[in-house]
Amino acid sequence: LAYALKRMLDKVETEWVEGKAELMREKQQFSSLVEAMYPPAVAEKLLAGEHQIVFGVQQATVFFSDIHEFTALSNNVTSTQLIHFLGYTFGVMDTVAEYLNVYKIKTIGDAYMCVGWTADAASHA
């Protein structure tokens, strides 16, 4: 009976250790995802558990773009070609946004939106 009880406890402990390790991996994966999606100051607050995050800046620039004649283009190419075109186009825009230190808000269809701000008003926009 003691041996069976010890085996059962060992099994429970092993499952608990494995579950804890899996939870730590998932937490790290979540943290990495949040850090990739948000500016560092926002990611830090989200990971600390804050739900409403507000930053005040004196000046900001919001950039919207839309691909000219996108509907006509999308009717004349295959879906694979369209996905490759959008992936390439938005990839270039993401690279430029990263270089300029602006934050991409979202892409929807052929629309791209990003925002940038700086503490130095003289270097803004």
mmCIF file with all atom_site columns, C-alpha atoms in Angstrom, residues 47-101:
data_model
loop_
_atom_site.group_PDB
_atom_site.id
_atom_site.type_symbol
_atom_site.label_atom_id
_atom_site.label_alt_id
_atom_site.label_comp_id
_atom_site.label_asym_id
_atom_site.label_entity_id
_atom_site.label_seq_id
_atom_site.pdbx_PDB_ins_code
_atom_site.Cartn_x
_atom_site.Cartn_y
_atom_site.Cartn_z
_atom_site.occupancy
_atom_site.B_iso_or_equiv
_atom_site.pdbx_formal_charge
_atom_site.auth_seq_id
_atom_site.auth_comp_id
_atom_site.auth_asym_id
_atom_site.auth_atom_id
_atom_site.pdbx_PDB_model_num
ATOM 1  C CA . LEU A 1 47  ? 2.409   42.346 -18.946 1.00 0.00 ? 47  LEU A CA 1
ATOM 2  C CA . ALA A 1 48  ? 2.225   44.002 -15.518 1.00 0.00 ? 48  ALA A CA 1
ATOM 3  C CA . GLY A 1 49  ? -1.553  43.512 -15.615 1.00 0.00 ? 49  GLY A CA 1
ATOM 4  C CA . GLU A 1 50  ? -2.742  47.011 -16.472 1.00 0.00 ? 50  GLU A CA 1
ATOM 5  C CA . HIS A 1 51  ? -5.902  47.097 -18.583 1.00 0.00 ? 51  HIS A CA 1
ATOM 6  C CA . GLN A 1 52  ? -6.308  50.761 -19.479 1.00 0.00 ? 52  GLN A CA 1
ATOM 7  C CA . ILE A 1 53  ? -3.130  52.297 -20.788 1.00 0.00 ? 53  ILE A CA 1
ATOM 8  C CA . VAL A 1 54  ? -3.050  55.943 -21.740 1.00 0.00 ? 54  VAL A CA 1
ATOM 9  C CA . PHE A 1 55  ? -0.052  57.961 -22.863 1.00 0.00 ? 55  PHE A CA 1
ATOM 10 C CA . GLY A 1 56  ? -0.131  61.673 -23.460 1.00 0.00 ? 56  GLY A CA 1
ATOM 11 C CA . VAL A 1 57  ? 1.987   63.118 -26.245 1.00 0.00 ? 57  VAL A CA 1
ATOM 12 C CA . GLN A 1 58  ? 2.069   66.683 -27.483 1.00 0.00 ? 58  GLN A CA 1
ATOM 13 C CA . GLN A 1 59  ? 2.222   65.777 -31.159 1.00 0.00 ? 59  GLN A CA 1
ATOM 14 C CA . ALA A 1 60  ? 1.621   62.622 -33.130 1.00 0.00 ? 60  ALA A CA 1
ATOM 15 C CA . THR A 1 61  ? 1.329   61.606 -36.732 1.00 0.00 ? 61  THR A CA 1
ATOM 16 C CA . VAL A 1 62  ? -1.205  59.066 -37.937 1.00 0.00 ? 62  VAL A CA 1
ATOM 17 C CA . PHE A 1 63  ? -0.517  57.576 -41.370 1.00 0.00 ? 63  PHE A CA 1
ATOM 18 C CA . PHE A 1 64  ? -3.198  55.885 -43.454 1.00 0.00 ? 64  PHE A CA 1
ATOM 19 C CA . SER A 1 65  ? -2.578  54.324 -46.834 1.00 0.00 ? 65  SER A CA 1
ATOM 20 C CA . ASP A 1 66  ? -4.725  52.564 -49.365 1.00 0.00 ? 66  ASP A CA 1
ATOM 21 C CA . ILE A 1 67  ? -3.552  50.815 -52.528 1.00 0.00 ? 67  ILE A CA 1
ATOM 22 C CA . HIS A 1 68  ? -4.799  52.641 -55.613 1.00 0.00 ? 68  HIS A CA 1
ATOM 23 C CA . GLU A 1 69  ? -7.118  50.516 -57.798 1.00 0.00 ? 69  GLU A CA 1
ATOM 24 C CA . PHE A 1 70  ? -6.868  47.595 -55.377 1.00 0.00 ? 70  PHE A CA 1
ATOM 25 C CA . THR A 1 71  ? -10.331 46.234 -56.173 1.00 0.00 ? 71  THR A CA 1
ATOM 26 C CA . ALA A 1 72  ? -9.578  46.154 -59.905 1.00 0.00 ? 72  ALA A CA 1
ATOM 27 C CA . LEU A 1 73  ? -6.195  44.558 -59.207 1.00 0.00 ? 73  LEU A CA 1
ATOM 28 C CA . SER A 1 74  ? -7.695  41.916 -56.957 1.00 0.00 ? 74  SER A CA 1
ATOM 29 C CA . ASN A 1 75  ? -10.189 40.957 -59.674 1.00 0.00 ? 75  ASN A CA 1
ATOM 30 C CA . ASN A 1 76  ? -7.381  40.334 -62.200 1.00 0.00 ? 76  ASN A CA 1
ATOM 31 C CA . VAL A 1 77  ? -4.918  38.178 -60.233 1.00 0.00 ? 77  VAL A CA 1
ATOM 32 C CA . THR A 1 78  ? -5.080  34.863 -58.414 1.00 0.00 ? 78  THR A CA 1
ATOM 33 C CA . SER A 1 79  ? -5.575  34.788 -54.671 1.00 0.00 ? 79  SER A CA 1
ATOM 34 C CA . THR A 1 80  ? -2.009  33.507 -54.256 1.00 0.00 ? 80  THR A CA 1
ATOM 35 C CA . GLN A 1 81  ? -0.625  36.399 -56.309 1.00 0.00 ? 81  GLN A CA 1
ATOM 36 C CA . LEU A 1 82  ? -2.710  38.858 -54.287 1.00 0.00 ? 82  LEU A CA 1
ATOM 37 C CA . ILE A 1 83  ? -1.461  37.469 -50.963 1.00 0.00 ? 83  ILE A CA 1
ATOM 38 C CA . HIS A 1 84  ? 2.150   37.612 -52.169 1.00 0.00 ? 84  HIS A CA 1
ATOM 39 C CA . PHE A 1 85  ? 1.671   41.196 -53.383 1.00 0.00 ? 85  PHE A CA 1
ATOM 40 C CA . LEU A 1 86  ? 0.147   42.324 -50.073 1.00 0.00 ? 86  LEU A CA 1
ATOM 41 C CA . GLY A 1 87  ? 2.790   40.434 -48.080 1.00 0.00 ? 87  GLY A CA 1
ATOM 42 C CA . TYR A 1 88  ? 5.589   42.087 -50.020 1.00 0.00 ? 88  TYR A CA 1
ATOM 43 C CA . THR A 1 89  ? 4.004   45.564 -49.967 1.00 0.00 ? 89  THR A CA 1
ATOM 44 C CA . PHE A 1 90  ? 3.202   45.507 -46.259 1.00 0.00 ? 90  PHE A CA 1
ATOM 45 C CA . GLY A 1 91  ? 6.582   43.927 -45.520 1.00 0.00 ? 91  GLY A CA 1
ATOM 46 C CA . VAL A 1 92  ? 8.284   46.925 -47.125 1.00 0.00 ? 92  VAL A CA 1
ATOM 47 C CA . MET A 1 93  ? 6.003   49.289 -45.197 1.00 0.00 ? 93  MET A CA 1
ATOM 48 C CA . ASP A 1 94  ? 6.749   47.426 -41.940 1.00 0.00 ? 94  ASP A CA 1
ATOM 49 C CA . THR A 1 95  ? 10.493  47.790 -42.589 1.00 0.00 ? 95  THR A CA 1
ATOM 50 C CA . VAL A 1 96  ? 10.125  51.522 -43.194 1.00 0.00 ? 96  VAL A CA 1
ATOM 51 C CA . ALA A 1 97  ? 7.906   51.885 -40.109 1.00 0.00 ? 97  ALA A CA 1
ATOM 52 C CA . GLU A 1 98  ? 10.471  50.076 -37.963 1.00 0.00 ? 98  GLU A CA 1
ATOM 53 C CA . TYR A 1 99  ? 13.284  52.212 -39.366 1.00 0.00 ? 99  TYR A CA 1
ATOM 54 C CA . LEU A 1 100 ? 11.321  55.393 -38.603 1.00 0.00 ? 100 LEU A CA 1
ATOM 55 C CA . ASN A 1 101 ? 10.358  54.071 -35.157 1.00 0.00 ? 101 ASN A CA 1
#
